[in-house]
């Protein structure tokens, strides 16, 4: 939000001043949302969405349960999307690899409980997607018997 495309799509490493700008985007997002009273609470989540479980994030260096739960959920979802999406500066990884990375960073970058819940949601979604295939195969076998 509010980051120039030249920075977002830069194929190489960012310069220190570009990183400074990147680190301000959550505060800028909060200010934009604060202009709409109905979205002010969402602004607080946007502001905290790059905080890290261990306190090494930005902009306020919050840690653990001090980070709003919604922001912790956004952080995991955003990281998963970033890893599984093609970017000018990096190739996308598989969903499986992205989940491995989230798991490796649980307790450091991410809330371990949120990562566990995210994994469970993906596993259930995967199981539901497989159900029609199993039902279709079963119906085909019955029809041919």
mmCIF file of N, CA and C in Angstrom:
data_model
loop_
_atom_site.group_PDB
_atom_site.id
_atom_site.type_symbol
_atom_site.label_atom_id
_atom_site.label_comp_id
_atom_site.label_asym_id
_atom_site.label_seq_id
_atom_site.Cartn_x
_atom_site.Cartn_y
_atom_site.Cartn_z
ATOM 1 N N UNK A 1 0.844 -1.167 0.000
ATOM 2 C CA UNK A 1 0.000 0.000 0.000
ATOM 3 C C UNK A 1 0.895 1.237 0.000
ATOM 4 N N UNK A 2 0.716 2.074 -0.997
ATOM 5 C CA UNK A 2 1.443 3.341 -1.114
ATOM 6 C C UNK A 2 2.929 3.168 -1.385
ATOM 7 N N UNK A 3 3.335 2.013 -1.897
ATOM 8 C CA UNK A 3 4.743 1.791 -2.248
ATOM 9 C C UNK A 3 4.858 1.893 -3.765
ATOM 10 N N UNK A 4 5.779 2.707 -4.269
ATOM 11 C CA UNK A 4 5.930 2.843 -5.721
ATOM 12 C C UNK A 4 6.238 1.501 -6.393
ATOM 13 N N UNK A 5 5.685 1.318 -7.591
ATOM 14 C CA UNK A 5 5.927 0.090 -8.347
ATOM 15 C C UNK A 5 7.412 -0.142 -8.593
ATOM 16 N N UNK A 6 8.171 0.936 -8.752
ATOM 17 C CA UNK A 6 9.612 0.793 -8.997
ATOM 18 C C UNK A 6 10.300 0.053 -7.852
ATOM 19 N N UNK A 7 9.807 0.233 -6.635
ATOM 20 C CA UNK A 7 10.372 -0.486 -5.488
ATOM 21 C C UNK A 7 9.781 -1.890 -5.415
ATOM 22 N N UNK A 8 8.458 -1.996 -5.569
ATOM 23 C CA UNK A 8 7.798 -3.307 -5.475
ATOM 24 C C UNK A 8 8.308 -4.292 -6.519
ATOM 25 N N UNK A 9 8.577 -3.792 -7.717
ATOM 26 C CA UNK A 9 8.966 -4.667 -8.824
ATOM 27 C C UNK A 9 10.457 -4.671 -9.104
ATOM 28 N N UNK A 10 11.246 -4.114 -8.234
ATOM 29 C CA UNK A 10 12.687 -4.058 -8.440
ATOM 30 C C UNK A 10 13.254 -5.478 -8.435
ATOM 31 N N UNK A 11 13.977 -5.850 -9.495
ATOM 32 C CA UNK A 11 14.489 -7.222 -9.575
ATOM 33 C C UNK A 11 15.681 -7.504 -8.667
ATOM 34 N N UNK A 12 16.374 -6.475 -8.242
ATOM 35 C CA UNK A 12 17.567 -6.677 -7.414
ATOM 36 C C UNK A 12 17.334 -6.258 -5.980
ATOM 37 N N UNK A 13 18.415 -6.270 -5.206
ATOM 38 C CA UNK A 13 18.313 -5.891 -3.791
ATOM 39 C C UNK A 13 17.908 -4.424 -3.625
ATOM 40 N N UNK A 14 17.168 -4.150 -2.565
ATOM 41 C CA UNK A 14 16.759 -2.777 -2.280
ATOM 42 C C UNK A 14 17.891 -2.010 -1.608
ATOM 43 N N UNK A 15 17.920 -0.716 -1.867
ATOM 44 C CA UNK A 15 18.866 0.188 -1.217
ATOM 45 C C UNK A 15 18.350 0.499 0.192
ATOM 46 N N UNK A 16 19.223 0.941 1.105
ATOM 47 C CA UNK A 16 18.776 1.250 2.473
ATOM 48 C C UNK A 16 17.602 2.231 2.535
ATOM 49 N N UNK A 17 17.618 3.266 1.693
ATOM 50 C CA UNK A 17 16.512 4.227 1.717
ATOM 51 C C UNK A 17 15.215 3.603 1.201
ATOM 52 N N UNK A 18 15.331 2.631 0.291
ATOM 53 C CA UNK A 18 14.135 1.927 -0.180
ATOM 54 C C UNK A 18 13.561 1.048 0.935
ATOM 55 N N UNK A 19 14.430 0.414 1.723
ATOM 56 C CA UNK A 19 13.976 -0.377 2.871
ATOM 57 C C UNK A 19 13.275 0.512 3.891
ATOM 58 N N UNK A 20 13.791 1.712 4.091
ATOM 59 C CA UNK A 20 13.154 2.651 5.018
ATOM 60 C C UNK A 20 11.731 2.945 4.562
ATOM 61 N N UNK A 21 11.565 3.146 3.265
ATOM 62 C CA UNK A 21 10.235 3.406 2.712
ATOM 63 C C UNK A 21 9.335 2.183 2.896
ATOM 64 N N UNK A 22 9.862 1.009 2.618
ATOM 65 C CA UNK A 22 9.095 -0.238 2.796
ATOM 66 C C UNK A 22 8.613 -0.351 4.238
ATOM 67 N N UNK A 23 9.483 -0.059 5.183
ATOM 68 C CA UNK A 23 9.137 -0.197 6.600
ATOM 69 C C UNK A 23 8.072 0.805 7.051
ATOM 70 N N UNK A 24 7.784 1.807 6.241
ATOM 71 C CA UNK A 24 6.749 2.785 6.581
ATOM 72 C C UNK A 24 5.377 2.412 6.026
ATOM 73 N N UNK A 25 5.316 1.401 5.165
ATOM 74 C CA UNK A 25 4.053 1.149 4.470
ATOM 75 C C UNK A 25 2.920 0.732 5.401
ATOM 76 N N UNK A 26 3.224 0.082 6.514
ATOM 77 C CA UNK A 26 2.144 -0.310 7.422
ATOM 78 C C UNK A 26 1.556 0.907 8.146
ATOM 79 N N UNK A 27 2.400 1.862 8.466
ATOM 80 C CA UNK A 27 1.925 3.091 9.115
ATOM 81 C C UNK A 27 1.113 3.918 8.123
ATOM 82 N N UNK A 28 1.576 3.973 6.882
ATOM 83 C CA UNK A 28 0.835 4.686 5.831
ATOM 84 C C UNK A 28 -0.533 4.035 5.641
ATOM 85 N N UNK A 29 -0.565 2.706 5.601
ATOM 86 C CA UNK A 29 -1.834 1.987 5.471
ATOM 87 C C UNK A 29 -2.786 2.286 6.611
ATOM 88 N N UNK A 30 -2.251 2.328 7.823
ATOM 89 C CA UNK A 30 -3.086 2.657 8.986
ATOM 90 C C UNK A 30 -3.689 4.051 8.841
ATOM 91 N N UNK A 31 -2.890 5.015 8.396
ATOM 92 C CA UNK A 31 -3.380 6.394 8.241
ATOM 93 C C UNK A 31 -4.477 6.480 7.186
ATOM 94 N N UNK A 32 -4.292 5.755 6.102
ATOM 95 C CA UNK A 32 -5.305 5.755 5.037
ATOM 96 C C UNK A 32 -6.620 5.196 5.570
ATOM 97 N N UNK A 33 -6.550 4.081 6.284
ATOM 98 C CA UNK A 33 -7.764 3.458 6.811
ATOM 99 C C UNK A 33 -8.402 4.282 7.922
ATOM 100 N N UNK A 34 -7.611 5.038 8.663
ATOM 101 C CA UNK A 34 -8.142 5.874 9.742
ATOM 102 C C UNK A 34 -9.074 6.960 9.209
ATOM 103 N N UNK A 35 -8.929 7.299 7.932
ATOM 104 C CA UNK A 35 -9.793 8.312 7.327
ATOM 105 C C UNK A 35 -11.239 7.831 7.221
ATOM 106 N N UNK A 36 -11.435 6.522 7.275
ATOM 107 C CA UNK A 36 -12.786 5.947 7.251
ATOM 108 C C UNK A 36 -13.069 5.372 8.635
ATOM 109 N N UNK A 37 -13.880 6.041 9.443
ATOM 110 C CA UNK A 37 -14.106 5.585 10.818
ATOM 111 C C UNK A 37 -14.476 4.105 10.939
ATOM 112 N N UNK A 38 -15.209 3.578 9.992
ATOM 113 C CA UNK A 38 -15.607 2.167 10.054
ATOM 114 C C UNK A 38 -14.416 1.228 9.885
ATOM 115 N N UNK A 39 -13.304 1.734 9.361
ATOM 116 C CA UNK A 39 -12.125 0.898 9.113
ATOM 117 C C UNK A 39 -10.971 1.181 10.068
ATOM 118 N N UNK A 40 -11.178 2.038 11.042
ATOM 119 C CA UNK A 40 -10.094 2.409 11.963
ATOM 120 C C UNK A 40 -9.516 1.191 12.675
ATOM 121 N N UNK A 41 -10.367 0.246 13.092
ATOM 122 C CA UNK A 41 -9.863 -0.960 13.762
ATOM 123 C C UNK A 41 -9.013 -1.809 12.825
ATOM 124 N N UNK A 42 -9.381 -1.830 11.553
ATOM 125 C CA UNK A 42 -8.601 -2.572 10.567
ATOM 126 C C UNK A 42 -7.231 -1.917 10.407
ATOM 127 N N UNK A 43 -7.185 -0.607 10.512
ATOM 128 C CA UNK A 43 -5.916 0.113 10.408
ATOM 129 C C UNK A 43 -4.902 -0.351 11.434
ATOM 130 N N UNK A 44 -5.357 -0.630 12.642
ATOM 131 C CA UNK A 44 -4.443 -1.125 13.684
ATOM 132 C C UNK A 44 -3.863 -2.483 13.304
ATOM 133 N N UNK A 45 -4.664 -3.315 12.643
ATOM 134 C CA UNK A 45 -4.169 -4.625 12.193
ATOM 135 C C UNK A 45 -3.144 -4.462 11.082
ATOM 136 N N UNK A 46 -3.433 -3.549 10.154
ATOM 137 C CA UNK A 46 -2.492 -3.282 9.064
ATOM 138 C C UNK A 46 -1.171 -2.780 9.641
ATOM 139 N N UNK A 47 -1.238 -1.855 10.591
ATOM 140 C CA UNK A 47 -0.022 -1.311 11.204
ATOM 141 C C UNK A 47 0.835 -2.422 11.796
ATOM 142 N N UNK A 48 0.228 -3.399 12.424
ATOM 143 C CA UNK A 48 0.970 -4.444 13.142
ATOM 144 C C UNK A 48 1.240 -5.694 12.313
ATOM 145 N N UNK A 49 0.863 -5.686 11.050
ATOM 146 C CA UNK A 49 0.961 -6.907 10.241
ATOM 147 C C UNK A 49 2.389 -7.336 9.914
ATOM 148 N N UNK A 50 3.382 -6.481 10.164
ATOM 149 C CA UNK A 50 4.779 -6.870 9.942
ATOM 150 C C UNK A 50 5.577 -6.948 11.242
ATOM 151 N N UNK A 51 4.856 -6.975 12.346
ATOM 152 C CA UNK A 51 5.508 -7.256 13.623
ATOM 153 C C UNK A 51 5.851 -8.743 13.632
ATOM 154 N N UNK A 52 6.845 -9.116 14.400
ATOM 155 C CA UNK A 52 7.251 -10.526 14.474
ATOM 156 C C UNK A 52 7.066 -11.049 15.889
ATOM 157 N N UNK A 53 6.744 -12.314 15.980
ATOM 158 C CA UNK A 53 6.491 -12.958 17.264
ATOM 159 C C UNK A 53 7.626 -12.698 18.253
ATOM 160 N N UNK A 54 8.873 -12.674 17.745
ATOM 161 C CA UNK A 54 10.030 -12.492 18.631
ATOM 162 C C UNK A 54 10.376 -11.022 18.884
ATOM 163 N N UNK A 55 9.595 -10.095 18.344
ATOM 164 C CA UNK A 55 9.823 -8.672 18.586
ATOM 165 C C UNK A 55 10.742 -7.989 17.600
ATOM 166 N N UNK A 56 11.175 -8.692 16.560
ATOM 167 C CA UNK A 56 12.131 -8.108 15.617
ATOM 168 C C UNK A 56 11.474 -7.427 14.415
ATOM 169 N N UNK A 57 10.148 -7.299 14.421
ATOM 170 C CA UNK A 57 9.454 -6.704 13.282
ATOM 171 C C UNK A 57 9.348 -5.196 13.366
ATOM 172 N N UNK A 58 8.436 -4.653 12.581
ATOM 173 C CA UNK A 58 8.237 -3.207 12.529
ATOM 174 C C UNK A 58 6.763 -2.893 12.379
ATOM 175 N N UNK A 59 6.291 -1.718 12.724
ATOM 176 C CA UNK A 59 7.031 -0.506 13.068
ATOM 177 C C UNK A 59 7.297 -0.337 14.574
ATOM 178 N N UNK A 60 6.611 -1.098 15.418
ATOM 179 C CA UNK A 60 6.672 -0.840 16.861
ATOM 180 C C UNK A 60 7.440 -1.887 17.661
ATOM 181 N N UNK A 61 7.992 -2.881 16.978
ATOM 182 C CA UNK A 61 8.758 -3.964 17.621
ATOM 183 C C UNK A 61 7.952 -4.663 18.720
ATOM 184 N N UNK A 62 6.664 -4.867 18.439
ATOM 185 C CA UNK A 62 5.818 -5.625 19.358
ATOM 186 C C UNK A 62 6.216 -7.088 19.301
ATOM 187 N N UNK A 63 5.907 -7.826 20.360
ATOM 188 C CA UNK A 63 6.214 -9.259 20.366
ATOM 189 C C UNK A 63 5.058 -10.040 20.971
ATOM 190 N N UNK A 64 5.014 -11.324 20.635
ATOM 191 C CA UNK A 64 4.059 -12.248 21.226
ATOM 192 C C UNK A 64 2.631 -11.749 21.203
ATOM 193 N N UNK A 65 1.948 -11.953 22.328
ATOM 194 C CA UNK A 65 0.531 -11.616 22.438
ATOM 195 C C UNK A 65 0.258 -10.115 22.378
ATOM 196 N N UNK A 66 1.294 -9.275 22.421
ATOM 197 C CA UNK A 66 1.089 -7.832 22.260
ATOM 198 C C UNK A 66 0.717 -7.477 20.823
ATOM 199 N N UNK A 67 1.019 -8.371 19.897
ATOM 200 C CA UNK A 67 0.635 -8.171 18.496
ATOM 201 C C UNK A 67 -0.834 -8.579 18.385
ATOM 202 N N UNK A 68 -1.700 -7.718 17.846
ATOM 203 C CA UNK A 68 -3.110 -8.099 17.721
ATOM 204 C C UNK A 68 -3.265 -9.408 16.936
ATOM 205 N N UNK A 69 -4.188 -10.258 17.397
ATOM 206 C CA UNK A 69 -4.393 -11.559 16.755
ATOM 207 C C UNK A 69 -4.654 -11.412 15.258
ATOM 208 N N UNK A 70 -5.485 -10.455 14.876
ATOM 209 C CA UNK A 70 -5.765 -10.253 13.457
ATOM 210 C C UNK A 70 -4.509 -9.964 12.656
ATOM 211 N N UNK A 71 -3.593 -9.197 13.224
ATOM 212 C CA UNK A 71 -2.327 -8.891 12.547
ATOM 213 C C UNK A 71 -1.466 -10.137 12.430
ATOM 214 N N UNK A 72 -1.499 -11.007 13.439
ATOM 215 C CA UNK A 72 -0.733 -12.258 13.380
ATOM 216 C C UNK A 72 -1.278 -13.164 12.278
ATOM 217 N N UNK A 73 -2.594 -13.168 12.115
ATOM 218 C CA UNK A 73 -3.215 -13.965 11.053
ATOM 219 C C UNK A 73 -2.848 -13.383 9.694
ATOM 220 N N UNK A 74 -2.946 -12.072 9.557
ATOM 221 C CA UNK A 74 -2.576 -11.406 8.300
ATOM 222 C C UNK A 74 -1.127 -11.718 7.947
ATOM 223 N N UNK A 75 -0.231 -11.695 8.926
ATOM 224 C CA UNK A 75 1.192 -11.942 8.669
ATOM 225 C C UNK A 75 1.415 -13.321 8.061
ATOM 226 N N UNK A 76 0.754 -14.337 8.600
ATOM 227 C CA UNK A 76 0.923 -15.694 8.074
ATOM 228 C C UNK A 76 0.339 -15.793 6.666
ATOM 229 N N UNK A 77 -0.856 -15.261 6.464
ATOM 230 C CA UNK A 77 -1.484 -15.313 5.142
ATOM 231 C C UNK A 77 -0.682 -14.533 4.105
ATOM 232 N N UNK A 78 -0.197 -13.364 4.488
ATOM 233 C CA UNK A 78 0.598 -12.530 3.587
ATOM 234 C C UNK A 78 1.900 -13.228 3.208
ATOM 235 N N UNK A 79 2.558 -13.839 4.181
ATOM 236 C CA UNK A 79 3.814 -14.543 3.904
ATOM 237 C C UNK A 79 3.573 -15.728 2.978
ATOM 238 N N UNK A 80 2.501 -16.480 3.220
ATOM 239 C CA UNK A 80 2.173 -17.623 2.360
ATOM 240 C C UNK A 80 1.931 -17.143 0.931
ATOM 241 N N UNK A 81 1.146 -16.081 0.783
ATOM 242 C CA UNK A 81 0.865 -15.540 -0.544
ATOM 243 C C UNK A 81 2.140 -15.043 -1.214
ATOM 244 N N UNK A 82 2.986 -14.347 -0.467
ATOM 245 C CA UNK A 82 4.238 -13.836 -1.038
ATOM 246 C C UNK A 82 5.134 -14.976 -1.517
ATOM 247 N N UNK A 83 5.202 -16.047 -0.730
ATOM 248 C CA UNK A 83 6.070 -17.170 -1.107
ATOM 249 C C UNK A 83 5.533 -17.947 -2.298
ATOM 250 N N UNK A 84 4.208 -18.061 -2.419
ATOM 251 C CA UNK A 84 3.627 -18.885 -3.480
ATOM 252 C C UNK A 84 3.285 -18.088 -4.733
ATOM 253 N N UNK A 85 3.595 -16.802 -4.738
ATOM 254 C CA UNK A 85 3.342 -15.942 -5.900
ATOM 255 C C UNK A 85 4.653 -15.606 -6.599
ATOM 256 N N UNK A 86 4.584 -15.571 -7.909
ATOM 257 C CA UNK A 86 5.747 -15.176 -8.714
ATOM 258 C C UNK A 86 5.990 -13.687 -8.500
ATOM 259 N N UNK A 87 7.232 -13.321 -8.275
ATOM 260 C CA UNK A 87 7.610 -11.919 -8.092
ATOM 261 C C UNK A 87 8.759 -11.602 -9.042
ATOM 262 N N UNK A 88 8.944 -10.319 -9.398
ATOM 263 C CA UNK A 88 10.047 -9.980 -10.300
ATOM 264 C C UNK A 88 11.411 -10.365 -9.728
ATOM 265 N N UNK A 89 11.516 -10.409 -8.410
ATOM 266 C CA UNK A 89 12.799 -10.667 -7.763
ATOM 267 C C UNK A 89 12.948 -12.089 -7.242
ATOM 268 N N UNK A 90 11.908 -12.945 -7.393
ATOM 269 C CA UNK A 90 12.042 -14.330 -6.949
ATOM 270 C C UNK A 90 10.942 -15.195 -7.546
ATOM 271 N N UNK A 91 11.276 -16.457 -7.704
ATOM 272 C CA UNK A 91 10.300 -17.416 -8.214
ATOM 273 C C UNK A 91 9.360 -17.849 -7.093
ATOM 274 N N UNK A 92 8.170 -18.249 -7.479
ATOM 275 C CA UNK A 92 7.216 -18.783 -6.508
ATOM 276 C C UNK A 92 7.681 -20.157 -6.040
ATOM 277 N N UNK A 93 7.310 -20.513 -4.817
ATOM 278 C CA UNK A 93 7.581 -21.855 -4.305
ATOM 279 C C UNK A 93 6.253 -22.587 -4.175
ATOM 280 N N UNK A 94 6.319 -23.896 -4.017
ATOM 281 C CA UNK A 94 5.105 -24.691 -3.864
ATOM 282 C C UNK A 94 4.431 -24.376 -2.535
ATOM 283 N N UNK A 95 3.153 -24.684 -2.450
ATOM 284 C CA UNK A 95 2.424 -24.499 -1.189
ATOM 285 C C UNK A 95 3.068 -25.325 -0.086
ATOM 286 N N UNK A 96 3.526 -26.519 -0.423
ATOM 287 C CA UNK A 96 4.163 -27.382 0.577
ATOM 288 C C UNK A 96 5.425 -26.736 1.132
ATOM 289 N N UNK A 97 6.239 -26.171 0.249
ATOM 290 C CA UNK A 97 7.473 -25.516 0.700
ATOM 291 C C UNK A 97 7.151 -24.268 1.522
ATOM 292 N N UNK A 98 6.139 -23.529 1.108
ATOM 293 C CA UNK A 98 5.751 -22.337 1.865
ATOM 294 C C UNK A 98 5.304 -22.717 3.276
ATOM 295 N N UNK A 99 4.541 -23.802 3.404
ATOM 296 C CA UNK A 99 4.101 -24.257 4.729
ATOM 297 C C UNK A 99 5.305 -24.691 5.563
ATOM 298 N N UNK A 100 6.271 -25.349 4.934
ATOM 299 C CA UNK A 100 7.499 -25.726 5.654
ATOM 300 C C UNK A 100 8.209 -24.478 6.191
ATOM 301 N N UNK A 101 8.300 -23.443 5.365
ATOM 302 C CA UNK A 101 8.963 -22.206 5.779
ATOM 303 C C UNK A 101 8.201 -21.531 6.915
ATOM 304 N N UNK A 102 6.878 -21.498 6.818
ATOM 305 C CA UNK A 102 6.078 -20.938 7.911
ATOM 306 C C UNK A 102 6.339 -21.707 9.202
ATOM 307 N N UNK A 103 6.369 -23.032 9.101
ATOM 308 C CA UNK A 103 6.587 -23.877 10.277
ATOM 309 C C UNK A 103 7.973 -23.646 10.867
ATOM 310 N N UNK A 104 8.978 -23.534 9.995
ATOM 311 C CA UNK A 104 10.349 -23.274 10.457
ATOM 312 C C UNK A 104 10.449 -21.938 11.192
ATOM 313 N N UNK A 105 9.614 -20.978 10.811
ATOM 314 C CA UNK A 105 9.668 -19.638 11.401
ATOM 315 C C UNK A 105 8.637 -19.411 12.508
ATOM 316 N N UNK A 106 7.858 -20.448 12.821
ATOM 317 C CA UNK A 106 6.903 -20.343 13.930
ATOM 318 C C UNK A 106 7.694 -20.186 15.225
ATOM 319 N N UNK A 107 7.281 -19.235 16.035
ATOM 320 C CA UNK A 107 7.990 -18.959 17.283
ATOM 321 C C UNK A 107 9.049 -17.886 17.136
ATOM 322 N N UNK A 108 9.392 -17.544 15.914
ATOM 323 C CA UNK A 108 10.360 -16.475 15.648
ATOM 324 C C UNK A 108 9.638 -15.331 14.930
ATOM 325 N N UNK A 109 9.273 -15.605 13.685
ATOM 326 C CA UNK A 109 8.568 -14.588 12.907
ATOM 327 C C UNK A 109 7.057 -14.654 13.144
ATOM 328 N N UNK A 110 6.533 -15.861 13.298
ATOM 329 C CA UNK A 110 5.085 -16.055 13.359
ATOM 330 C C UNK A 110 4.635 -16.676 14.674
ATOM 331 N N UNK A 111 3.379 -16.400 15.030
ATOM 332 C CA UNK A 111 2.734 -17.015 16.185
ATOM 333 C C UNK A 111 2.580 -18.510 15.891
ATOM 334 N N UNK A 112 3.157 -19.387 16.711
ATOM 335 C CA UNK A 112 3.070 -20.826 16.462
ATOM 336 C C UNK A 112 1.634 -21.340 16.375
ATOM 337 N N UNK A 113 0.730 -20.798 17.174
ATOM 338 C CA UNK A 113 -0.666 -21.253 17.143
ATOM 339 C C UNK A 113 -1.352 -20.846 15.841
ATOM 340 N N UNK A 114 -1.021 -19.679 15.329
ATOM 341 C CA UNK A 114 -1.606 -19.232 14.064
ATOM 342 C C UNK A 114 -1.075 -20.092 12.919
ATOM 343 N N UNK A 115 0.209 -20.411 12.937
ATOM 344 C CA UNK A 115 0.776 -21.283 11.902
ATOM 345 C C UNK A 115 0.107 -22.653 11.961
ATOM 346 N N UNK A 116 -0.070 -23.203 13.146
ATOM 347 C CA UNK A 116 -0.722 -24.515 13.289
ATOM 348 C C UNK A 116 -2.156 -24.464 12.762
ATOM 349 N N UNK A 117 -2.880 -23.402 13.074
ATOM 350 C CA UNK A 117 -4.254 -23.258 12.587
ATOM 351 C C UNK A 117 -4.280 -23.110 11.069
ATOM 352 N N UNK A 118 -3.342 -22.360 10.514
ATOM 353 C CA UNK A 118 -3.258 -22.173 9.063
ATOM 354 C C UNK A 118 -3.002 -23.511 8.374
ATOM 355 N N UNK A 119 -2.081 -24.295 8.936
ATOM 356 C CA UNK A 119 -1.802 -25.624 8.380
ATOM 357 C C UNK A 119 -3.051 -26.489 8.400
ATOM 358 N N UNK A 120 -3.791 -26.449 9.487
ATOM 359 C CA UNK A 120 -5.013 -27.235 9.613
ATOM 360 C C UNK A 120 -6.041 -26.826 8.562
ATOM 361 N N UNK A 121 -6.193 -25.531 8.349
ATOM 362 C CA UNK A 121 -7.118 -25.042 7.325
ATOM 363 C C UNK A 121 -6.703 -25.561 5.951
ATOM 364 N N UNK A 122 -5.417 -25.485 5.628
ATOM 365 C CA UNK A 122 -4.943 -25.974 4.327
ATOM 366 C C UNK A 122 -5.157 -27.475 4.188
ATOM 367 N N UNK A 123 -4.891 -28.229 5.252
ATOM 368 C CA UNK A 123 -5.094 -29.681 5.210
ATOM 369 C C UNK A 123 -6.561 -30.020 4.989
ATOM 370 N N UNK A 124 -7.457 -29.336 5.682
ATOM 371 C CA UNK A 124 -8.898 -29.575 5.505
ATOM 372 C C UNK A 124 -9.341 -29.198 4.097
ATOM 373 N N UNK A 125 -8.829 -28.084 3.613
ATOM 374 C CA UNK A 125 -9.174 -27.647 2.256
ATOM 375 C C UNK A 125 -8.707 -28.675 1.230
ATOM 376 N N UNK A 126 -7.499 -29.173 1.427
ATOM 377 C CA UNK A 126 -6.957 -30.190 0.525
ATOM 378 C C UNK A 126 -7.816 -31.455 0.575
ATOM 379 N N UNK A 127 -8.212 -31.872 1.767
ATOM 380 C CA UNK A 127 -9.048 -33.067 1.925
ATOM 381 C C UNK A 127 -10.403 -32.871 1.247
ATOM 382 N N UNK A 128 -10.981 -31.684 1.366
ATOM 383 C CA UNK A 128 -12.267 -31.404 0.734
ATOM 384 C C UNK A 128 -12.149 -31.413 -0.782
ATOM 385 N N UNK A 129 -11.037 -30.943 -1.296
ATOM 386 C CA UNK A 129 -10.833 -30.928 -2.744
ATOM 387 C C UNK A 129 -10.669 -32.338 -3.282
ATOM 388 N N UNK A 130 -10.139 -33.236 -2.468
ATOM 389 C CA UNK A 130 -9.951 -34.623 -2.893
ATOM 390 C C UNK A 130 -11.250 -35.413 -2.819
ATOM 391 N N UNK A 131 -12.195 -35.015 -1.969
ATOM 392 C CA UNK A 131 -13.446 -35.744 -1.784
ATOM 393 C C UNK A 131 -14.200 -35.959 -3.092
ATOM 394 N N UNK A 132 -14.417 -34.937 -3.925
ATOM 395 C CA UNK A 132 -15.136 -35.177 -5.180
ATOM 396 C C UNK A 132 -14.439 -36.207 -6.060
ATOM 397 N N UNK A 133 -13.104 -36.237 -6.051
ATOM 398 C CA UNK A 133 -12.378 -37.224 -6.845
ATOM 399 C C UNK A 133 -12.662 -38.628 -6.341
ATOM 400 N N UNK A 134 -12.642 -38.815 -5.030
ATOM 401 C CA UNK A 134 -12.903 -40.122 -4.438
ATOM 402 C C UNK A 134 -14.328 -40.541 -4.739
ATOM 403 N N UNK A 135 -15.289 -39.625 -4.574
ATOM 404 C CA UNK A 135 -16.688 -39.938 -4.847
ATOM 405 C C UNK A 135 -16.878 -40.289 -6.312
ATOM 406 N N UNK A 136 -16.241 -39.552 -7.202
ATOM 407 C CA UNK A 136 -16.352 -39.808 -8.633
ATOM 408 C C UNK A 136 -15.779 -41.174 -8.989
ATOM 409 N N UNK A 137 -14.639 -41.518 -8.416
ATOM 410 C CA UNK A 137 -14.020 -42.823 -8.664
ATOM 411 C C UNK A 137 -14.905 -43.939 -8.135
ATOM 412 N N UNK A 138 -15.466 -43.762 -6.947
ATOM 413 C CA UNK A 138 -16.350 -44.766 -6.358
ATOM 414 C C UNK A 138 -17.577 -44.961 -7.229
ATOM 415 N N UNK A 139 -18.173 -43.866 -7.708
ATOM 416 C CA UNK A 139 -19.342 -43.962 -8.581
ATOM 417 C C UNK A 139 -18.990 -44.666 -9.882
ATOM 418 N N UNK A 140 -17.825 -44.388 -10.436
ATOM 419 C CA UNK A 140 -17.392 -45.038 -11.671
ATOM 420 C C UNK A 140 -17.218 -46.529 -11.469
ATOM 421 N N UNK A 141 -16.644 -46.919 -10.341
ATOM 422 C CA UNK A 141 -16.459 -48.339 -10.044
ATOM 423 C C UNK A 141 -17.799 -49.040 -9.875
ATOM 424 N N UNK A 142 -18.749 -48.393 -9.216
ATOM 425 C CA UNK A 142 -20.082 -48.983 -9.029
ATOM 426 C C UNK A 142 -20.783 -49.142 -10.369
ATOM 427 N N UNK A 143 -20.658 -48.138 -11.229
ATOM 428 C CA UNK A 143 -21.327 -48.175 -12.523
ATOM 429 C C UNK A 143 -20.770 -49.281 -13.409
ATOM 430 N N UNK A 144 -19.485 -49.572 -13.278
ATOM 431 C CA UNK A 144 -18.882 -50.595 -14.133
ATOM 432 C C UNK A 144 -19.053 -51.996 -13.570
ATOM 433 N N UNK A 145 -19.575 -52.117 -12.351
ATOM 434 C CA UNK A 145 -19.734 -53.446 -11.729
ATOM 435 C C UNK A 145 -20.992 -54.126 -12.168
#
